[in-house]
Tab-separated table of C-alpha atoms in Angstrom:
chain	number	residue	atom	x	y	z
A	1	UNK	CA	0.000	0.000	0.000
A	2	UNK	CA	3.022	2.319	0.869
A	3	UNK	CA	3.705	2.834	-3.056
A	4	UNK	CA	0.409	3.676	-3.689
A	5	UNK	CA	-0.561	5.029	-0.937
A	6	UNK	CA	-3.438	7.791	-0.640
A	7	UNK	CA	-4.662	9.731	2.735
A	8	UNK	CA	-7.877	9.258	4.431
A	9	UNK	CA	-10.597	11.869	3.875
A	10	UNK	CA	-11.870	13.042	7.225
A	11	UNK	CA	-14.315	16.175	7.380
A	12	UNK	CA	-14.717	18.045	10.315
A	13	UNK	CA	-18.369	18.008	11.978
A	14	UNK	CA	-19.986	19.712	14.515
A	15	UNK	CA	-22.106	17.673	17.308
A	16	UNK	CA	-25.591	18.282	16.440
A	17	UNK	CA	-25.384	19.637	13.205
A	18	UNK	CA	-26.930	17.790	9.843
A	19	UNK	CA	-25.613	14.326	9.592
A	20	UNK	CA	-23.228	14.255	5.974
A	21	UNK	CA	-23.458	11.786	3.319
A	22	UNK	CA	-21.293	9.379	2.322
A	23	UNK	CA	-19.457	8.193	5.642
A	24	UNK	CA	-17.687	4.972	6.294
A	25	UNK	CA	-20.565	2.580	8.287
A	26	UNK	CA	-19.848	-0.140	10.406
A	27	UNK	CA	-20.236	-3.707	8.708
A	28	UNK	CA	-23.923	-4.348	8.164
A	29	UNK	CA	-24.946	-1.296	10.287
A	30	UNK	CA	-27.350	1.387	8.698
A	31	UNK	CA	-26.600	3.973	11.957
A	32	UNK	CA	-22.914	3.093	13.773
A	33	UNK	CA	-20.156	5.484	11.465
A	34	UNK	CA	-16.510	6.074	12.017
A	35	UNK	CA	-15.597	8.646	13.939
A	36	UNK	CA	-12.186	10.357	15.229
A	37	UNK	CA	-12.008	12.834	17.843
A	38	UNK	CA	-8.893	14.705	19.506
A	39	UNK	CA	-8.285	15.480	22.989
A	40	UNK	CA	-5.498	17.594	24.318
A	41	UNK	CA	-3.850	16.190	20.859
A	42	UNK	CA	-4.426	12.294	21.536
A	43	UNK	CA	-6.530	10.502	18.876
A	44	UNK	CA	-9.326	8.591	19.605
A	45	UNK	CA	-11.345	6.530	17.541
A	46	UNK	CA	-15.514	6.426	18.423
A	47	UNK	CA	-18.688	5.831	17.240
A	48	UNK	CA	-21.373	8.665	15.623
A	49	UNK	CA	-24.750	8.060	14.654
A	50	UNK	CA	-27.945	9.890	12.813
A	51	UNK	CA	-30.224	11.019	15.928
A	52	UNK	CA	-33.112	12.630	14.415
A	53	UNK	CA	-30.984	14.205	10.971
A	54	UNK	CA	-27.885	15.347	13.351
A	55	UNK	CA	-24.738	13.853	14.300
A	56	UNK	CA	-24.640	12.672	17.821
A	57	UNK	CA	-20.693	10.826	18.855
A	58	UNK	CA	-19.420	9.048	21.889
A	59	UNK	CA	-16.014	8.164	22.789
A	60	UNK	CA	-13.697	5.916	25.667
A	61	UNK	CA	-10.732	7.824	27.050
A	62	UNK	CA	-9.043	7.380	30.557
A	63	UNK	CA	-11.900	5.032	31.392
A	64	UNK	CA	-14.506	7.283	30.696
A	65	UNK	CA	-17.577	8.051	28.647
A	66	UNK	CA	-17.534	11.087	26.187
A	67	UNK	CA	-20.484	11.958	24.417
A	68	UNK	CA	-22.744	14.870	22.920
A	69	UNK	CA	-22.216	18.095	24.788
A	70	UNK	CA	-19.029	16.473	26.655
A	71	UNK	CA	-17.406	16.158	23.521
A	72	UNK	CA	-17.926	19.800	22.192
A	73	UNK	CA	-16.773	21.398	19.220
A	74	UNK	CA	-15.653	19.475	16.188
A	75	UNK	CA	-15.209	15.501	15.766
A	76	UNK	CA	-14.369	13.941	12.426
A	77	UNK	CA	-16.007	11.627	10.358
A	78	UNK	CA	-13.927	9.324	7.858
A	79	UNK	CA	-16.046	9.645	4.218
A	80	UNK	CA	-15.921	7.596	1.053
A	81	UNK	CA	-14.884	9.458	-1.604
A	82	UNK	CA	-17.725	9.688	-4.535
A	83	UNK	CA	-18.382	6.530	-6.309
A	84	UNK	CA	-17.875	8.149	-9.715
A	85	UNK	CA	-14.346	8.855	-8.583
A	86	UNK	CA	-11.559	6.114	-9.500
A	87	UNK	CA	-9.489	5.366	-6.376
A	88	UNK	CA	-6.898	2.613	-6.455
A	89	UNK	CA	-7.805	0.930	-2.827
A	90	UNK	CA	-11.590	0.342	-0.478
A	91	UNK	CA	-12.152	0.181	3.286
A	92	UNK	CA	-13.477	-3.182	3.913
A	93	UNK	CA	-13.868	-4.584	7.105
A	94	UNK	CA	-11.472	-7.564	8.454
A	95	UNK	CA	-10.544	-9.811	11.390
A	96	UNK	CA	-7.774	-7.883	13.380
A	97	UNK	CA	-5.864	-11.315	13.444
A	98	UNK	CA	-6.229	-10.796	9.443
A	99	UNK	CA	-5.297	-7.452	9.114
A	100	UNK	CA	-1.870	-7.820	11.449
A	101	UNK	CA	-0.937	-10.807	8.797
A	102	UNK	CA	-1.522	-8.949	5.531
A	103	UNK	CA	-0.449	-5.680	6.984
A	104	UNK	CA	2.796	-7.127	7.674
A	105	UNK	CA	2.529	-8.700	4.043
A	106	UNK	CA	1.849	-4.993	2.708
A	107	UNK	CA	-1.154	-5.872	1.199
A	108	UNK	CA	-3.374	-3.995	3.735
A	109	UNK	CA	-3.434	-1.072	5.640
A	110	UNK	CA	-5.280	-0.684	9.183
A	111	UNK	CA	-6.912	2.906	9.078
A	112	UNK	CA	-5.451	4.943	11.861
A	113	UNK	CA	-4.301	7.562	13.865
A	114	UNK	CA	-1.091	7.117	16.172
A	115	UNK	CA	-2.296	3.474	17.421
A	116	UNK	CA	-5.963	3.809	17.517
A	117	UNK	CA	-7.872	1.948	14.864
A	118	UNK	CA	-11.953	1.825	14.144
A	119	UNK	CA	-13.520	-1.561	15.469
A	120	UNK	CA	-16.178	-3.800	15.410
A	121	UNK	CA	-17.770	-6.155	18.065
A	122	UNK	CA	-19.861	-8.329	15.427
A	123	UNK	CA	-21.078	-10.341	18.522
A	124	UNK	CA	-22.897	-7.288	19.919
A	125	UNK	CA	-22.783	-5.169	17.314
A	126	UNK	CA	-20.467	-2.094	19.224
A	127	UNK	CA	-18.274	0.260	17.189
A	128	UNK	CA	-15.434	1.254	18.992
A	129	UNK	CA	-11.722	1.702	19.167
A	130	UNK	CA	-8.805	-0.549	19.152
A	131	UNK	CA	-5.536	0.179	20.627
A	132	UNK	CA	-2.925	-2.146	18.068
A	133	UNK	CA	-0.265	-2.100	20.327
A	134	UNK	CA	-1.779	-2.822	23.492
A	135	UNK	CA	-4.330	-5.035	21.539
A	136	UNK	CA	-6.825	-3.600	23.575
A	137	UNK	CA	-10.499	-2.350	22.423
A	138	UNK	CA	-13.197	-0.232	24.178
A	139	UNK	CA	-16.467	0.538	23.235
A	140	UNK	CA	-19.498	2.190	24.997
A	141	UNK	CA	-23.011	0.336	25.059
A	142	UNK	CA	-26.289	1.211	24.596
A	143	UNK	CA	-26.548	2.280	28.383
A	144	UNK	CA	-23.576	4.032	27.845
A	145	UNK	CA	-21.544	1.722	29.538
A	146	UNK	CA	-17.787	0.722	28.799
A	147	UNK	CA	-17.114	-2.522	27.288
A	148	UNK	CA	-13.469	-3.594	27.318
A	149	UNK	CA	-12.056	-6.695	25.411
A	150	UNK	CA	-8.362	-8.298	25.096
A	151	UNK	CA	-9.305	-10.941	23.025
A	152	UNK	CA	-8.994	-9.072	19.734
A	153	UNK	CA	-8.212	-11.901	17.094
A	154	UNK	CA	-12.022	-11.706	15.808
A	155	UNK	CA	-12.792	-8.328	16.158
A	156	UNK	CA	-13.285	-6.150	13.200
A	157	UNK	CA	-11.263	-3.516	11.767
A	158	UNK	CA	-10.966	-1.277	9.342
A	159	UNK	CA	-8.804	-1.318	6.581
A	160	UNK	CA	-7.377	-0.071	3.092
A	161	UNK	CA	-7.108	-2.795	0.418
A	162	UNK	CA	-5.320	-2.295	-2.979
A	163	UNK	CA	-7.720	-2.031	-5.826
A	164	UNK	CA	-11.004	-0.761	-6.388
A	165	UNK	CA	-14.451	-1.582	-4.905
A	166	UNK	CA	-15.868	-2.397	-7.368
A	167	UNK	CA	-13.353	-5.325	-8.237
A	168	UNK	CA	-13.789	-6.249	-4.922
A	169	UNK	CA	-17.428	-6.664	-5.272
A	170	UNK	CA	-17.354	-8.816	-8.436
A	171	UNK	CA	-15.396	-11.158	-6.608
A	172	UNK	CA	-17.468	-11.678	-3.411
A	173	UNK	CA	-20.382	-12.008	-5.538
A	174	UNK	CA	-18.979	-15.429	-7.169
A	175	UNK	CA	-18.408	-16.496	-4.008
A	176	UNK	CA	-21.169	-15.632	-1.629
A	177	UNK	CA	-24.166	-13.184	-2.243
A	178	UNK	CA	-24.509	-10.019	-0.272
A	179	UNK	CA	-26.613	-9.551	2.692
A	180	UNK	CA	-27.068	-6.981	3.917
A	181	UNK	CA	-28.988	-3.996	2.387
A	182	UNK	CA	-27.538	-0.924	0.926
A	183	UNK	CA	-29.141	1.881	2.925
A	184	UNK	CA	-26.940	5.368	1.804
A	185	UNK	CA	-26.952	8.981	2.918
A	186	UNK	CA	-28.518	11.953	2.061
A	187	UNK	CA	-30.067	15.159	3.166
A	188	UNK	CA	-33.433	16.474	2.922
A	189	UNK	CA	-33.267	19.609	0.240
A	190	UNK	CA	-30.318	18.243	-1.263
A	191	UNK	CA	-30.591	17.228	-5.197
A	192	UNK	CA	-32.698	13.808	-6.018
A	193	UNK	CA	-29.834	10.782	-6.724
A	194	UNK	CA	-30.960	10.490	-10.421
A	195	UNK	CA	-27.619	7.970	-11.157
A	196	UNK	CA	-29.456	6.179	-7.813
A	197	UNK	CA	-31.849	3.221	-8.433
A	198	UNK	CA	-34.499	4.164	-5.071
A	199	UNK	CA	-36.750	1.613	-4.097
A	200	UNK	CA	-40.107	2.813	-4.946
A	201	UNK	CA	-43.884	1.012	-4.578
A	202	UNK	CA	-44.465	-0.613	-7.646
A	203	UNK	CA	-46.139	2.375	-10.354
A	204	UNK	CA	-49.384	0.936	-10.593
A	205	UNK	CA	-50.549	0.889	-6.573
A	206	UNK	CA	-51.198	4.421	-4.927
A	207	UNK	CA	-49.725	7.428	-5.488
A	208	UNK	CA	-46.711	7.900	-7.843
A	209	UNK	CA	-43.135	8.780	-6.793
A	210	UNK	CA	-42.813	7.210	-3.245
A	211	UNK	CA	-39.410	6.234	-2.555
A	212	UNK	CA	-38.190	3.735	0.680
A	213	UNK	CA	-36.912	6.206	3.125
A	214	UNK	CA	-35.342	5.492	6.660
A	215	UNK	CA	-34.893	7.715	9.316
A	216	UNK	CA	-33.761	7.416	13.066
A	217	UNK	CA	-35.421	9.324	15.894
A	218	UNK	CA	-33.913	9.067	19.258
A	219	UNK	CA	-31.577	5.960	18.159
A	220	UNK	CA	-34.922	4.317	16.766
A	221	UNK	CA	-35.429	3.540	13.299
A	222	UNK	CA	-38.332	5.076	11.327
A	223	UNK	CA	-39.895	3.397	7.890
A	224	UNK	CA	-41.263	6.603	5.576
A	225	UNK	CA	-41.356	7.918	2.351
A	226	UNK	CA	-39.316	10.283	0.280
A	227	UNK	CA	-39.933	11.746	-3.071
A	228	UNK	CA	-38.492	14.260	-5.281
A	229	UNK	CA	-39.882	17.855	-4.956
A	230	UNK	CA	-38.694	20.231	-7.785
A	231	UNK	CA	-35.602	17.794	-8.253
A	232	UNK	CA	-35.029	17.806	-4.486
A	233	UNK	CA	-35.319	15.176	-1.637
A	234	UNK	CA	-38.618	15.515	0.856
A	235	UNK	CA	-39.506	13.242	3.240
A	236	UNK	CA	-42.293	12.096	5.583
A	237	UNK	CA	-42.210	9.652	8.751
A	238	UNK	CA	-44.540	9.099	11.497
A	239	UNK	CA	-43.147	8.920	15.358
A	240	UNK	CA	-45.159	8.952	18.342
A	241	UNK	CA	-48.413	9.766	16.298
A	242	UNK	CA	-46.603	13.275	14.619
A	243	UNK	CA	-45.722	13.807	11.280
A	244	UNK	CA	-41.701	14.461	10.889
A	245	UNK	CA	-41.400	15.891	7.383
A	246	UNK	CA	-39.674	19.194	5.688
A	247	UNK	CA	-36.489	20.534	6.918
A	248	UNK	CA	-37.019	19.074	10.752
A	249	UNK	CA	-36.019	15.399	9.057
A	250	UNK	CA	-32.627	16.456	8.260
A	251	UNK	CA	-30.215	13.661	7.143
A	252	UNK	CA	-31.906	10.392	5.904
A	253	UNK	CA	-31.390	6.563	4.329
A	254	UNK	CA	-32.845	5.919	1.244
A	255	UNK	CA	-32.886	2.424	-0.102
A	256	UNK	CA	-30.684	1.464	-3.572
A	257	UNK	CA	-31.756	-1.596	-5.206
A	258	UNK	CA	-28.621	-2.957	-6.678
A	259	UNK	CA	-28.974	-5.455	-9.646
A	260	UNK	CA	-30.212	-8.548	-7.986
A	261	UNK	CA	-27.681	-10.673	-10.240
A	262	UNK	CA	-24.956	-9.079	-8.507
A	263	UNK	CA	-26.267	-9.393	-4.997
A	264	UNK	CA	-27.815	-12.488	-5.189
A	265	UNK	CA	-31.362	-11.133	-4.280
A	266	UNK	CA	-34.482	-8.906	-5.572
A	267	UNK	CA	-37.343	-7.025	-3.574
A	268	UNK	CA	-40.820	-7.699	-3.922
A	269	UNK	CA	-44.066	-6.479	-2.359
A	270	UNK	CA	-45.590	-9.390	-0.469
A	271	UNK	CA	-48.809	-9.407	1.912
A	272	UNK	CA	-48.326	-9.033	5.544
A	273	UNK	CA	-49.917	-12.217	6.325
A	274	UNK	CA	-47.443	-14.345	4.012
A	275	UNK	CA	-44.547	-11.954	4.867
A	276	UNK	CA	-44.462	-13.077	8.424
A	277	UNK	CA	-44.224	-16.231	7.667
A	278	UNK	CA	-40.451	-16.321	6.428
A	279	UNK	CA	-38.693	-19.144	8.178
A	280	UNK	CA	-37.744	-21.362	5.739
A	281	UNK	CA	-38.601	-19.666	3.447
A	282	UNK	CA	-36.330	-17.888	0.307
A	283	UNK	CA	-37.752	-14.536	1.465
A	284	UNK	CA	-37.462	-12.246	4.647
A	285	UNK	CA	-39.150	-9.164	5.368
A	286	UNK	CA	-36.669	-5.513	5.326
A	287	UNK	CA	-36.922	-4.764	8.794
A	288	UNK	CA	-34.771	-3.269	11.539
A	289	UNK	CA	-36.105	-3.281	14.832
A	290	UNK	CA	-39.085	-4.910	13.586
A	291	UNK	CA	-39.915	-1.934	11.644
A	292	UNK	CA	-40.882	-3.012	7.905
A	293	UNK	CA	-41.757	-0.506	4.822
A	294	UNK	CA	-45.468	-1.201	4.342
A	295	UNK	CA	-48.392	0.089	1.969
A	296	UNK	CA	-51.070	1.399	4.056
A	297	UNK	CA	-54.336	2.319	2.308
A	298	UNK	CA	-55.761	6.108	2.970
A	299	UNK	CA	-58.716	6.657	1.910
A	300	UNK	CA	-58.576	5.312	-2.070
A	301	UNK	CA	-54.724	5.883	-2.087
A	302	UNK	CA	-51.640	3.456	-0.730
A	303	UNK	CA	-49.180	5.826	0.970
A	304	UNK	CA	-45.435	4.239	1.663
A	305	UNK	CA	-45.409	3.829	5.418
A	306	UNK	CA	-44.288	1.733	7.867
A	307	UNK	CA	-45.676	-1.282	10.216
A	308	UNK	CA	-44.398	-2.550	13.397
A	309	UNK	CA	-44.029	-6.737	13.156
A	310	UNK	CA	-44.282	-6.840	17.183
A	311	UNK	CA	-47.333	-4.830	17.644
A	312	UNK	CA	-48.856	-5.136	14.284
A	313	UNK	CA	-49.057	-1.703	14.002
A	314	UNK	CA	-49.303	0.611	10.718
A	315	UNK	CA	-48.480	4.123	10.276
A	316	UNK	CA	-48.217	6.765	7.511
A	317	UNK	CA	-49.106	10.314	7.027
A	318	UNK	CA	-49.779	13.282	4.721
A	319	UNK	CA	-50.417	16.919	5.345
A	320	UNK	CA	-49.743	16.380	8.929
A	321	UNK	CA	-52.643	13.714	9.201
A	322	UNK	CA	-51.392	10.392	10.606
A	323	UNK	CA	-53.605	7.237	9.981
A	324	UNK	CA	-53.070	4.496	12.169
A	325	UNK	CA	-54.194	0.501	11.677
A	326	UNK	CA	-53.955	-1.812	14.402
A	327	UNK	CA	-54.814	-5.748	14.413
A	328	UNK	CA	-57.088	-7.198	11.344
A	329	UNK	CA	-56.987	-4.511	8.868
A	330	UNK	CA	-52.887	-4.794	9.051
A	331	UNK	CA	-52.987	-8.212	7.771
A	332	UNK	CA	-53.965	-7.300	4.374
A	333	UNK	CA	-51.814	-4.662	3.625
A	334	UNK	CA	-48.111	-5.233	1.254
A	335	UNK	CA	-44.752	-5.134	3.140
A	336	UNK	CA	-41.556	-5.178	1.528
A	337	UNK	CA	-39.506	-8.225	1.337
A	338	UNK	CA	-36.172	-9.368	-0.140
A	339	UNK	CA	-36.573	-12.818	-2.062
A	340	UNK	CA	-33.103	-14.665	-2.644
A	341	UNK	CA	-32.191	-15.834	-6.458
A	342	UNK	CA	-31.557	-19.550	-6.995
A	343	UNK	CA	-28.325	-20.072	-8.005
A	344	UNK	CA	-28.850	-20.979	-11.135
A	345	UNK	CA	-30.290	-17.089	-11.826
A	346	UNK	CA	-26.992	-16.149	-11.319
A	347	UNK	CA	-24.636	-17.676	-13.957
């Protein structure tokens, strides 16, 4: 990597300010990003998140917990440079037992500052830092909490591979299909992705031009819709029986569909009833939290909302009007779900 080698972009970003697009994610997280913070001059590596369109962060030092207004000021967030960009290495995420082998090898690079590296507790799903001489990794639970861990061989960390994405991608798909969903970035206002293939409701149900949106609210995830609005994104989500739409929303997810023969899998609109009735099954419903992108009927029209799986609830809104469907009438509404290919679909 040393021949080749090419700096990390981090941008500087104020706690509680719009969330930015495009910023390195945990593995198979939608709200856990890298983030780097200074202290007196020490690095330290933490975790940010999306709270309700701005950028929340929290951080181990000295054997404490720094977070929000604690931290103060300016953190950094590591970003992906633009996809239409040709780069000659990708972050991907690898074992740390992995990434002291190859690094030693020169074929990867561990992203970090002094000796603190980003990493991942896949068994609980923290984001954290690593200390890679010590071998030593903190992270801070949801009860804000400080996890500590010296058995580091299967944690996850970050790194820079030689050659592009893109390559890399190809390759993992002959081997093993993706998945996890690709949930990305944006801002509401900002310009519509038009190079972007949104998951939308199928043209022919409801009204035209709604678009899967996510959005978190208080560290909880939010099914809506987004749409464009004189070639820019709007939004609407329902929390705590309130519209959330127009500039309170912020920073938001919107989900790509890639091309199912390169990720092994397509989406489809399936009734509730069936939908919950996955195991075994070559389909699962898109969920987080139990939270699944549903079609709830208003009046004559189906408006892109969402429906909790645990308490059979439905939600959705326009103009500031929630409607609300509880028990029976939930079952015969359309969820989104993501069928797997058979192999054979894939050669």
């Amino acid at each position: 990597m040393e021949k080749d080698k090419i700096d990390d972009i981090w941008t500087n970003q104020k706690v509680g300010t719009p969330f930015p697009t495009n910023v390195v994610k945990a593995p198979g997280e939608t709200n856990k990003y890298v983030a780097l913070w200074y202290r007196h001059g020490k690095p330290i590596m933490g975790r940010a998140w999306n709270d309700s369109g701005v950028m929340q962060c929290t951080f181990v030092l000295e054997d404490k917990v720094f977070t929000g207004s604690d931290v103060g000021g300016v953190i950094q967030l590591l970003l992906l440079e633009p996809p239409n960009k040709k780069k000659s290495f990708h972050y991907d995420w690898v074992s740390f037992k992995k990434a002291k082998s190859l690094t030693s090898e020169g074929k990867y690079e561990m992203v970090r500052c002094d000796y603190n590296s980003p990493v991942y507790w896949a068994e609980h799903g923290f984001l954290g830092c690593i200390n890679t001489q010590l071998q030593i990794a903190h992270f801070v639970d949801n009860d804000s909490k400080i996890l500590t861990t010296n058995k580091t061989e299967d944690l996850q960390v970050l790194c820079k591979i030689s050659g592009s994405r893109e390559s890399a991608d190809k390759a993992a798909a002959l081997n093993k299909m993706t998945n996890v969903n690709d949930w990305e970035d944006f801002n509401w206002g900002s310009y519509w992705p038009i190079n972007k293939n949104v998951m939308s409701i199928p043209k022919q149900l409801g009204v035209p031009d709604q678009y899967v949106a996510l959005w978190y609210r208080h560290g909880k995830p939010i099914m809506g819709r987004a749409w464009p609005k004189n070639g820019k994104i709007d939004a609407s989500f329902v929390d705590a029986n309130r519209e959330f739409t127009g500039p309170t929303v912020g920073s938001l997810q919107l989900l790509i569909a890639l091309p199912p023969t390169t990720v092994g899998y397509d989406y489809v609109w399936m009734n509730y009833t069936l939908a919950m009735d996955y195991r075994d099954k070559d389909f699962v419903p898109v969920h987080l939290s139990y939270v699944v992108p549903a079609l709830v009927p208003v009046g004559t029209k189906l408006l892109l909302g969402q429906v909790n799986m645990k308490t059979e609830c439905a939600t959705v809104a326009i103009d500031g009007k929630v409607t609300k469907l509880e028990g029976g009438p939930v079952k015969s509404i359309s969820v989104l779900c993501r069928r797997e290919m058979a192999e054979t679909m894939l050669i």
